[in-house]
Amino acid sequence: MWTERTKAYRQATSEGTDLERYAALDALRGFERDLARMKENDTVFRGELRHAPEVTVLRADARPPTATVEDCVDLSRWRVLDTTTGWPIPLPSGQPLRQAATATVERGDGGRWMVTEYTADTTRSC
C-alpha cells in the first residue's frame, strides 16, 4: 500500500497507480481527499518515508479476518513541494517528524490484505 500511496502523493493523483488494490473503504476515501487537497493547493511530496510497522492485533477467526497495524512513520526525509515554484513547504511547526499511525487491514476473498482504515496522529511522536 505504501508504495502505491507514495506514487500517488508524488503526483497528487491516484491515476496510474494500483492504490485501489491495497486500500479500500475509509482509508481509500481519506487518501483520495488528501490527493484532491494537494491538487487544489498545487503540492506534491518528494523524498522517502520510513516505517516501523507492527501487527498489534490479529483476528484470524473474524469474517473477514482483520488485523491492526501500529506504525511509526518517519517524515524526516519527506518534503512537500509547491508545484508552481518548486520550493519546499515546511511542515507545520510543532509537528513531530516521527508520527504514530494505525491501520486496520482486512483479508479479502482473493487472500489479499487491504487497508480499510488509516489514521495518522500528527500530534503524537513515536
PDB file of C-alpha atoms in Angstrom:
ATOM      1  CA  MET A   1       0.000   0.000   0.000  1.00  0.00           C
ATOM      2  CA  TRP A   2       2.777   2.417   0.895  1.00  0.00           C
ATOM      3  CA  THR A   3       4.495   2.070  -2.481  1.00  0.00           C
ATOM      4  CA  GLU A   4       1.298   2.922  -4.338  1.00  0.00           C
ATOM      5  CA  ARG A   5       0.339   5.682  -1.919  1.00  0.00           C
ATOM      6  CA  THR A   6       3.786   7.238  -2.341  1.00  0.00           C
ATOM      7  CA  LYS A   7       3.395   7.124  -6.141  1.00  0.00           C
ATOM      8  CA  ALA A   8       0.039   8.895  -5.841  1.00  0.00           C
ATOM      9  CA  TYR A   9       1.331  11.560  -3.436  1.00  0.00           C
ATOM     10  CA  ARG A  10       4.288  12.271  -5.743  1.00  0.00           C
ATOM     11  CA  GLN A  11       1.832  13.310  -8.480  1.00  0.00           C
ATOM     12  CA  ALA A  12      -1.219  14.446  -6.451  1.00  0.00           C
ATOM     13  CA  THR A  13      -3.438  11.812  -8.094  1.00  0.00           C
ATOM     14  CA  SER A  14      -4.013   8.073  -7.837  1.00  0.00           C
ATOM     15  CA  GLU A  15      -4.241   7.778 -11.623  1.00  0.00           C
ATOM     16  CA  GLY A  16      -1.649   5.329 -12.921  1.00  0.00           C
ATOM     17  CA  THR A  17      -1.214   3.686  -9.510  1.00  0.00           C
ATOM     18  CA  ASP A  18      -2.586   0.488  -8.006  1.00  0.00           C
ATOM     19  CA  LEU A  19      -3.702   2.196  -4.799  1.00  0.00           C
ATOM     20  CA  GLU A  20      -7.179   0.620  -5.070  1.00  0.00           C
ATOM     21  CA  ARG A  21      -5.593  -2.860  -4.944  1.00  0.00           C
ATOM     22  CA  TYR A  22      -4.279  -2.180  -1.446  1.00  0.00           C
ATOM     23  CA  ALA A  23      -6.614   0.416   0.114  1.00  0.00           C
ATOM     24  CA  ALA A  24     -10.401   0.451   0.348  1.00  0.00           C
ATOM     25  CA  LEU A  25     -13.309   1.966   2.227  1.00  0.00           C
ATOM     26  CA  ASP A  26     -12.415   4.770   4.682  1.00  0.00           C
ATOM     27  CA  ALA A  27      -8.670   4.514   4.017  1.00  0.00           C
ATOM     28  CA  LEU A  28      -9.044   4.960   0.265  1.00  0.00           C
ATOM     29  CA  ARG A  29     -11.529   7.811   0.700  1.00  0.00           C
ATOM     30  CA  GLY A  30      -9.100   9.561   3.063  1.00  0.00           C
ATOM     31  CA  PHE A  31      -6.193   9.164   0.650  1.00  0.00           C
ATOM     32  CA  GLU A  32      -8.332  10.486  -2.224  1.00  0.00           C
ATOM     33  CA  ARG A  33      -9.330  13.516  -0.089  1.00  0.00           C
ATOM     34  CA  ASP A  34      -5.645  14.186   0.602  1.00  0.00           C
ATOM     35  CA  LEU A  35      -4.856  13.956  -3.104  1.00  0.00           C
ATOM     36  CA  ALA A  36      -7.690  16.327  -4.050  1.00  0.00           C
ATOM     37  CA  ARG A  37      -6.447  18.851  -1.465  1.00  0.00           C
ATOM     38  CA  MET A  38      -2.910  18.507  -2.795  1.00  0.00           C
ATOM     39  CA  LYS A  39      -4.048  19.087  -6.369  1.00  0.00           C
ATOM     40  CA  GLU A  40      -6.101  22.111  -5.257  1.00  0.00           C
ATOM     41  CA  ASN A  41      -3.098  23.544  -3.376  1.00  0.00           C
ATOM     42  CA  ASP A  42      -0.554  22.706  -6.107  1.00  0.00           C
ATOM     43  CA  THR A  43       1.531  20.480  -3.852  1.00  0.00           C
ATOM     44  CA  VAL A  44       3.248  17.107  -4.162  1.00  0.00           C
ATOM     45  CA  PHE A  45       5.551  15.063  -1.954  1.00  0.00           C
ATOM     46  CA  ARG A  46       9.163  14.091  -2.577  1.00  0.00           C
ATOM     47  CA  GLY A  47      11.700  12.020  -0.711  1.00  0.00           C
ATOM     48  CA  GLU A  48      11.126   8.833   1.193  1.00  0.00           C
ATOM     49  CA  LEU A  49       9.143   7.696   4.193  1.00  0.00           C
ATOM     50  CA  ARG A  50      10.487   5.158   6.612  1.00  0.00           C
ATOM     51  CA  HIS A  51       8.247   2.853   8.605  1.00  0.00           C
ATOM     52  CA  ALA A  52       8.315   0.521  11.567  1.00  0.00           C
ATOM     53  CA  PRO A  53       5.001  -1.372  11.264  1.00  0.00           C
ATOM     54  CA  GLU A  54       3.950  -3.956  13.815  1.00  0.00           C
ATOM     55  CA  VAL A  55       0.822  -6.109  13.887  1.00  0.00           C
ATOM     56  CA  THR A  56      -0.670  -5.480  17.324  1.00  0.00           C
ATOM     57  CA  VAL A  57      -3.992  -7.327  16.931  1.00  0.00           C
ATOM     58  CA  LEU A  58      -4.813 -10.263  14.667  1.00  0.00           C
ATOM     59  CA  ARG A  59      -8.339 -11.617  14.408  1.00  0.00           C
ATOM     60  CA  ALA A  60      -7.811 -14.607  12.134  1.00  0.00           C
ATOM     61  CA  ASP A  61     -11.183 -16.127  13.129  1.00  0.00           C
ATOM     62  CA  ALA A  62     -13.165 -12.995  12.227  1.00  0.00           C
ATOM     63  CA  ARG A  63     -15.134 -12.857   8.979  1.00  0.00           C
ATOM     64  CA  PRO A  64     -13.344 -11.307   7.204  1.00  0.00           C
ATOM     65  CA  PRO A  65     -10.060 -11.787   9.060  1.00  0.00           C
ATOM     66  CA  THR A  66      -8.730  -8.440  10.316  1.00  0.00           C
ATOM     67  CA  ALA A  67      -5.585  -7.039  11.856  1.00  0.00           C
ATOM     68  CA  THR A  68      -4.490  -3.793  13.450  1.00  0.00           C
ATOM     69  CA  VAL A  69      -1.092  -2.463  12.441  1.00  0.00           C
ATOM     70  CA  GLU A  70       0.680   0.196  14.501  1.00  0.00           C
ATOM     71  CA  ASP A  71       3.326   2.109  12.602  1.00  0.00           C
ATOM     72  CA  CYS A  72       5.916   4.755  13.317  1.00  0.00           C
ATOM     73  CA  VAL A  73       6.180   6.896  10.199  1.00  0.00           C
ATOM     74  CA  ASP A  74       9.437   8.818   9.848  1.00  0.00           C
ATOM     75  CA  LEU A  75       8.930  12.032   7.838  1.00  0.00           C
ATOM     76  CA  SER A  76      12.488  13.324   8.191  1.00  0.00           C
ATOM     77  CA  ARG A  77      13.248  12.612   4.505  1.00  0.00           C
ATOM     78  CA  TRP A  78       9.793  13.551   3.182  1.00  0.00           C
ATOM     79  CA  ARG A  79       9.189  17.010   1.698  1.00  0.00           C
ATOM     80  CA  VAL A  80       6.158  18.929   0.491  1.00  0.00           C
ATOM     81  CA  LEU A  81       6.820  20.913  -2.684  1.00  0.00           C
ATOM     82  CA  ASP A  82       4.858  23.757  -4.244  1.00  0.00           C
ATOM     83  CA  THR A  83       4.435  22.630  -7.872  1.00  0.00           C
ATOM     84  CA  THR A  84       4.140  26.204  -9.152  1.00  0.00           C
ATOM     85  CA  THR A  85       7.520  27.291  -7.759  1.00  0.00           C
ATOM     86  CA  GLY A  86       9.326  24.038  -6.965  1.00  0.00           C
ATOM     87  CA  TRP A  87      10.029  25.392  -3.484  1.00  0.00           C
ATOM     88  CA  PRO A  88       9.718  23.195  -0.399  1.00  0.00           C
ATOM     89  CA  ILE A  89       6.921  23.959   2.049  1.00  0.00           C
ATOM     90  CA  PRO A  90       7.837  23.363   5.706  1.00  0.00           C
ATOM     91  CA  LEU A  91       5.746  21.031   7.821  1.00  0.00           C
ATOM     92  CA  PRO A  92       3.591  22.764  10.433  1.00  0.00           C
ATOM     93  CA  SER A  93       5.649  23.877  13.417  1.00  0.00           C
ATOM     94  CA  GLY A  94       5.446  21.522  16.346  1.00  0.00           C
ATOM     95  CA  GLN A  95       4.539  18.534  14.153  1.00  0.00           C
ATOM     96  CA  PRO A  96       6.794  15.613  15.070  1.00  0.00           C
ATOM     97  CA  LEU A  97       8.945  14.116  12.309  1.00  0.00           C
ATOM     98  CA  ARG A  98       8.166  10.628  13.628  1.00  0.00           C
ATOM     99  CA  GLN A  99       4.413  10.102  13.877  1.00  0.00           C
ATOM    100  CA  ALA A 100       2.285   7.273  15.185  1.00  0.00           C
ATOM    101  CA  ALA A 101      -0.162   5.768  12.698  1.00  0.00           C
ATOM    102  CA  THR A 102      -2.734   2.982  12.926  1.00  0.00           C
ATOM    103  CA  ALA A 103      -4.147   0.895  10.098  1.00  0.00           C
ATOM    104  CA  THR A 104      -6.919  -1.670  10.058  1.00  0.00           C
ATOM    105  CA  VAL A 105      -6.462  -4.304   7.394  1.00  0.00           C
ATOM    106  CA  GLU A 106      -8.907  -6.931   6.159  1.00  0.00           C
ATOM    107  CA  ARG A 107      -8.225 -10.080   4.219  1.00  0.00           C
ATOM    108  CA  GLY A 108     -10.329 -10.151   1.076  1.00  0.00           C
ATOM    109  CA  ASP A 109     -11.779 -13.048  -0.894  1.00  0.00           C
ATOM    110  CA  GLY A 110      -8.667 -13.298  -3.061  1.00  0.00           C
ATOM    111  CA  GLY A 111      -6.462 -13.608   0.032  1.00  0.00           C
ATOM    112  CA  ARG A 112      -5.013 -10.087  -0.287  1.00  0.00           C
ATOM    113  CA  TRP A 113      -4.868  -7.919   2.825  1.00  0.00           C
ATOM    114  CA  MET A 114      -6.291  -4.426   2.197  1.00  0.00           C
ATOM    115  CA  VAL A 115      -6.043  -1.324   4.339  1.00  0.00           C
ATOM    116  CA  THR A 116      -9.612  -0.290   5.203  1.00  0.00           C
ATOM    117  CA  GLU A 117      -8.905   2.353   7.848  1.00  0.00           C
ATOM    118  CA  TYR A 118      -5.834   4.530   8.310  1.00  0.00           C
ATOM    119  CA  THR A 119      -5.199   7.195  10.900  1.00  0.00           C
ATOM    120  CA  ALA A 120      -2.017   9.199  11.366  1.00  0.00           C
ATOM    121  CA  ASP A 121      -1.662  11.063  14.629  1.00  0.00           C
ATOM    122  CA  THR A 122       0.227  14.217  13.599  1.00  0.00           C
ATOM    123  CA  THR A 123       0.483  15.284  17.243  1.00  0.00           C
ATOM    124  CA  ARG A 124       1.948  12.091  18.742  1.00  0.00           C
ATOM    125  CA  SER A 125       5.586  11.196  18.295  1.00  0.00           C
ATOM    126  CA  CYS A 126       6.834   7.624  18.354  1.00  0.00           C
TER     127      CYS A 126
END
